[in-house]
Amino acid sequence: MSDDLVKALLESLTPEQKSNLIDQLLSSNAKSDAPETQEDVAPPEPQSNISEDFKVIKQNDLDQRKTPVRGRKNQWVDTGEDRDPDFDPEKFERMGKTVRNRGRAKKIQVECHVCGKNFHINENLIYGEFTRCNRCTGR
């Protein structure tokens, strides 16, 4: 603020307002002169659930205990509020289904190395000479 504005402001104040302003300025200076130390500001006491003889006191809240999961009726109702506004079912039907042209899996007959049982397995899964059947895999 410029000096002219300050002078105009002080001249517009009444003597009571001037004395109040001086008192407030002096009290704010007195407060800021005293530096605050760590001892003046005490941290709040943390609430603990440990007693003086070092026993932990548990809160028995039933809400926090484990409860078994039980099946209930589904309460969700489709009201259509999540419907995509750009979805066009006619366009979806015009696209048609994708042609499934993948061939059947080629299985070959193999003899188990452990028990001698003959079984069929996909040829892509065979590795090496010592193939085992499902019963002998864990042995």
PDB file of C-alpha atoms in Angstrom:
ATOM      1  CA  MET A   1       0.000   0.000   0.000  1.00  0.00           C
ATOM      2  CA  SER A   2       1.213   3.465  -0.731  1.00  0.00           C
ATOM      3  CA  ASP A   3       1.762   6.077   1.970  1.00  0.00           C
ATOM      4  CA  ASP A   4      -1.080   8.228   0.618  1.00  0.00           C
ATOM      5  CA  LEU A   5      -3.588   5.402   1.050  1.00  0.00           C
ATOM      6  CA  VAL A   6      -2.416   4.699   4.594  1.00  0.00           C
ATOM      7  CA  LYS A   7      -2.676   8.377   5.556  1.00  0.00           C
ATOM      8  CA  ALA A   8      -6.169   8.632   4.051  1.00  0.00           C
ATOM      9  CA  LEU A   9      -7.241   5.507   5.920  1.00  0.00           C
ATOM     10  CA  LEU A  10      -5.900   6.747   9.272  1.00  0.00           C
ATOM     11  CA  GLU A  11      -7.542  10.171   8.850  1.00  0.00           C
ATOM     12  CA  SER A  12     -10.915   8.540   8.160  1.00  0.00           C
ATOM     13  CA  LEU A  13     -10.827   6.561  11.439  1.00  0.00           C
ATOM     14  CA  THR A  14     -12.397   7.877  14.635  1.00  0.00           C
ATOM     15  CA  PRO A  15     -10.237   8.202  17.783  1.00  0.00           C
ATOM     16  CA  GLU A  16     -11.841   5.043  19.239  1.00  0.00           C
ATOM     17  CA  GLN A  17     -11.075   3.060  16.093  1.00  0.00           C
ATOM     18  CA  LYS A  18      -7.485   4.348  16.120  1.00  0.00           C
ATOM     19  CA  SER A  19      -6.968   3.225  19.741  1.00  0.00           C
ATOM     20  CA  ASN A  20      -8.457  -0.222  18.959  1.00  0.00           C
ATOM     21  CA  LEU A  21      -6.159  -0.559  15.945  1.00  0.00           C
ATOM     22  CA  ILE A  22      -3.095   0.367  18.029  1.00  0.00           C
ATOM     23  CA  ASP A  23      -4.049  -2.134  20.762  1.00  0.00           C
ATOM     24  CA  GLN A  24      -4.524  -4.936  18.245  1.00  0.00           C
ATOM     25  CA  LEU A  25      -1.214  -4.207  16.517  1.00  0.00           C
ATOM     26  CA  LEU A  26       0.663  -4.171  19.818  1.00  0.00           C
ATOM     27  CA  SER A  27      -0.956  -7.401  21.023  1.00  0.00           C
ATOM     28  CA  SER A  28      -0.172  -9.171  17.734  1.00  0.00           C
ATOM     29  CA  ASN A  29       3.479  -8.027  17.976  1.00  0.00           C
ATOM     30  CA  ALA A  30       3.720  -9.245  21.573  1.00  0.00           C
ATOM     31  CA  LYS A  31       2.419 -12.685  20.571  1.00  0.00           C
ATOM     32  CA  SER A  32       4.774 -13.041  17.628  1.00  0.00           C
ATOM     33  CA  ASP A  33       7.825 -11.975  19.713  1.00  0.00           C
ATOM     34  CA  ALA A  34       7.563 -15.034  21.979  1.00  0.00           C
ATOM     35  CA  PRO A  35       8.910 -17.985  19.993  1.00  0.00           C
ATOM     36  CA  GLU A  36       6.972 -21.212  20.435  1.00  0.00           C
ATOM     37  CA  THR A  37       8.971 -24.143  21.691  1.00  0.00           C
ATOM     38  CA  GLN A  38       8.303 -27.838  21.453  1.00  0.00           C
ATOM     39  CA  GLU A  39       7.556 -27.947  25.173  1.00  0.00           C
ATOM     40  CA  ASP A  40       4.707 -25.444  24.847  1.00  0.00           C
ATOM     41  CA  VAL A  41       2.859 -27.541  22.285  1.00  0.00           C
ATOM     42  CA  ALA A  42       1.966 -30.929  23.745  1.00  0.00           C
ATOM     43  CA  PRO A  43       0.912 -33.641  21.305  1.00  0.00           C
ATOM     44  CA  PRO A  44      -2.457 -35.226  22.041  1.00  0.00           C
ATOM     45  CA  GLU A  45      -2.369 -38.443  24.022  1.00  0.00           C
ATOM     46  CA  PRO A  46      -2.820 -41.427  21.717  1.00  0.00           C
ATOM     47  CA  GLN A  47      -5.624 -43.678  22.806  1.00  0.00           C
ATOM     48  CA  SER A  48      -4.344 -47.179  23.306  1.00  0.00           C
ATOM     49  CA  ASN A  49      -5.967 -50.384  24.311  1.00  0.00           C
ATOM     50  CA  ILE A  50      -2.966 -51.505  26.396  1.00  0.00           C
ATOM     51  CA  SER A  51      -3.369 -51.232  30.151  1.00  0.00           C
ATOM     52  CA  GLU A  52      -0.649 -50.245  32.613  1.00  0.00           C
ATOM     53  CA  ASP A  53       0.269 -53.870  33.319  1.00  0.00           C
ATOM     54  CA  PHE A  54       0.823 -54.427  29.568  1.00  0.00           C
ATOM     55  CA  LYS A  55      -2.357 -56.415  28.953  1.00  0.00           C
ATOM     56  CA  VAL A  56      -4.047 -55.808  25.632  1.00  0.00           C
ATOM     57  CA  ILE A  57      -7.757 -55.141  25.908  1.00  0.00           C
ATOM     58  CA  LYS A  58      -9.614 -56.352  22.826  1.00  0.00           C
ATOM     59  CA  GLN A  59     -12.707 -54.685  21.506  1.00  0.00           C
ATOM     60  CA  ASN A  60     -15.382 -57.336  20.973  1.00  0.00           C
ATOM     61  CA  ASP A  61     -17.148 -55.849  18.004  1.00  0.00           C
ATOM     62  CA  LEU A  62     -19.380 -58.400  16.364  1.00  0.00           C
ATOM     63  CA  ASP A  63     -19.179 -56.501  13.073  1.00  0.00           C
ATOM     64  CA  GLN A  64     -15.458 -57.180  12.780  1.00  0.00           C
ATOM     65  CA  ARG A  65     -15.657 -60.935  13.360  1.00  0.00           C
ATOM     66  CA  LYS A  66     -15.612 -63.418  10.544  1.00  0.00           C
ATOM     67  CA  THR A  67     -19.029 -64.471   9.388  1.00  0.00           C
ATOM     68  CA  PRO A  68     -19.755 -67.365   7.029  1.00  0.00           C
ATOM     69  CA  VAL A  69     -20.846 -66.542   3.513  1.00  0.00           C
ATOM     70  CA  ARG A  70     -24.417 -67.539   2.805  1.00  0.00           C
ATOM     71  CA  GLY A  71     -26.271 -67.582  -0.462  1.00  0.00           C
ATOM     72  CA  ARG A  72     -29.030 -65.043  -0.852  1.00  0.00           C
ATOM     73  CA  LYS A  73     -31.474 -64.047  -3.528  1.00  0.00           C
ATOM     74  CA  ASN A  74     -30.025 -61.724  -6.144  1.00  0.00           C
ATOM     75  CA  GLN A  75     -31.547 -58.301  -5.505  1.00  0.00           C
ATOM     76  CA  TRP A  76     -30.211 -56.646  -8.641  1.00  0.00           C
ATOM     77  CA  VAL A  77     -32.870 -55.561 -11.106  1.00  0.00           C
ATOM     78  CA  ASP A  78     -32.076 -54.610 -14.690  1.00  0.00           C
ATOM     79  CA  THR A  79     -33.749 -51.252 -15.138  1.00  0.00           C
ATOM     80  CA  GLY A  80     -31.837 -50.391 -18.299  1.00  0.00           C
ATOM     81  CA  GLU A  81     -29.928 -47.402 -16.941  1.00  0.00           C
ATOM     82  CA  ASP A  82     -26.578 -48.927 -17.969  1.00  0.00           C
ATOM     83  CA  ARG A  83     -27.652 -49.604 -21.559  1.00  0.00           C
ATOM     84  CA  ASP A  84     -25.312 -48.360 -24.265  1.00  0.00           C
ATOM     85  CA  PRO A  85     -27.198 -45.706 -26.279  1.00  0.00           C
ATOM     86  CA  ASP A  86     -25.102 -46.438 -29.392  1.00  0.00           C
ATOM     87  CA  PHE A  87     -25.914 -50.182 -29.455  1.00  0.00           C
ATOM     88  CA  ASP A  88     -27.870 -51.192 -32.551  1.00  0.00           C
ATOM     89  CA  PRO A  89     -29.247 -54.776 -32.388  1.00  0.00           C
ATOM     90  CA  GLU A  90     -30.018 -54.823 -36.144  1.00  0.00           C
ATOM     91  CA  LYS A  91     -26.380 -54.134 -36.965  1.00  0.00           C
ATOM     92  CA  PHE A  92     -25.377 -56.925 -34.597  1.00  0.00           C
ATOM     93  CA  GLU A  93     -27.697 -59.396 -36.355  1.00  0.00           C
ATOM     94  CA  ARG A  94     -26.449 -58.366 -39.833  1.00  0.00           C
ATOM     95  CA  MET A  95     -22.873 -59.178 -38.866  1.00  0.00           C
ATOM     96  CA  GLY A  96     -23.736 -62.851 -38.425  1.00  0.00           C
ATOM     97  CA  LYS A  97     -21.785 -65.497 -36.594  1.00  0.00           C
ATOM     98  CA  THR A  98     -18.096 -66.138 -37.097  1.00  0.00           C
ATOM     99  CA  VAL A  99     -17.314 -69.238 -39.095  1.00  0.00           C
ATOM    100  CA  ARG A 100     -15.666 -71.917 -36.998  1.00  0.00           C
ATOM    101  CA  ASN A 101     -13.214 -73.578 -39.362  1.00  0.00           C
ATOM    102  CA  ARG A 102     -10.825 -75.083 -36.859  1.00  0.00           C
ATOM    103  CA  GLY A 103     -10.309 -78.801 -37.305  1.00  0.00           C
ATOM    104  CA  ARG A 104     -10.615 -81.510 -34.693  1.00  0.00           C
ATOM    105  CA  ALA A 105      -7.712 -82.185 -32.392  1.00  0.00           C
ATOM    106  CA  LYS A 106      -5.402 -84.854 -33.790  1.00  0.00           C
ATOM    107  CA  LYS A 107      -4.861 -87.495 -31.138  1.00  0.00           C
ATOM    108  CA  ILE A 108      -2.581 -90.450 -31.486  1.00  0.00           C
ATOM    109  CA  GLN A 109      -2.426 -93.703 -29.560  1.00  0.00           C
ATOM    110  CA  VAL A 110       0.533 -93.976 -27.193  1.00  0.00           C
ATOM    111  CA  GLU A 111       1.664 -96.627 -24.708  1.00  0.00           C
ATOM    112  CA  CYS A 112       2.352 -95.522 -21.113  1.00  0.00           C
ATOM    113  CA  HIS A 113       6.020 -95.901 -20.160  1.00  0.00           C
ATOM    114  CA  VAL A 114       5.184 -96.985 -16.584  1.00  0.00           C
ATOM    115  CA  CYS A 115       2.080 -99.218 -16.669  1.00  0.00           C
ATOM    116  CA  GLY A 116       1.956-100.134 -20.379  1.00  0.00           C
ATOM    117  CA  LYS A 117      -1.629 -98.881 -20.852  1.00  0.00           C
ATOM    118  CA  ASN A 118      -2.560 -97.599 -24.322  1.00  0.00           C
ATOM    119  CA  PHE A 119      -4.256 -94.184 -24.385  1.00  0.00           C
ATOM    120  CA  HIS A 120      -4.952 -91.321 -26.808  1.00  0.00           C
ATOM    121  CA  ILE A 121      -3.200 -87.954 -26.426  1.00  0.00           C
ATOM    122  CA  ASN A 122      -2.885 -84.805 -28.515  1.00  0.00           C
ATOM    123  CA  GLU A 123       0.232 -85.057 -30.631  1.00  0.00           C
ATOM    124  CA  ASN A 124       1.312 -81.541 -29.632  1.00  0.00           C
ATOM    125  CA  LEU A 125       1.606 -82.649 -25.998  1.00  0.00           C
ATOM    126  CA  ILE A 126       4.012 -85.512 -26.651  1.00  0.00           C
ATOM    127  CA  TYR A 127       7.615 -84.739 -25.776  1.00  0.00           C
ATOM    128  CA  GLY A 128      10.303 -87.388 -25.748  1.00  0.00           C
ATOM    129  CA  GLU A 129       9.976 -91.163 -25.632  1.00  0.00           C
ATOM    130  CA  PHE A 130       8.771 -91.759 -22.071  1.00  0.00           C
ATOM    131  CA  THR A 131       5.121 -90.672 -22.111  1.00  0.00           C
ATOM    132  CA  ARG A 132       2.951 -91.409 -19.062  1.00  0.00           C
ATOM    133  CA  CYS A 133      -0.817 -91.759 -18.728  1.00  0.00           C
ATOM    134  CA  ASN A 134      -2.911 -89.638 -16.356  1.00  0.00           C
ATOM    135  CA  ARG A 135      -2.865 -92.290 -13.614  1.00  0.00           C
ATOM    136  CA  CYS A 136       0.922 -92.644 -13.699  1.00  0.00           C
ATOM    137  CA  THR A 137       1.822 -88.957 -13.942  1.00  0.00           C
ATOM    138  CA  GLY A 138       1.957 -88.565 -10.155  1.00  0.00           C
ATOM    139  CA  ARG A 139       4.232 -91.581  -9.645  1.00  0.00           C
TER     140      ARG A 139
END
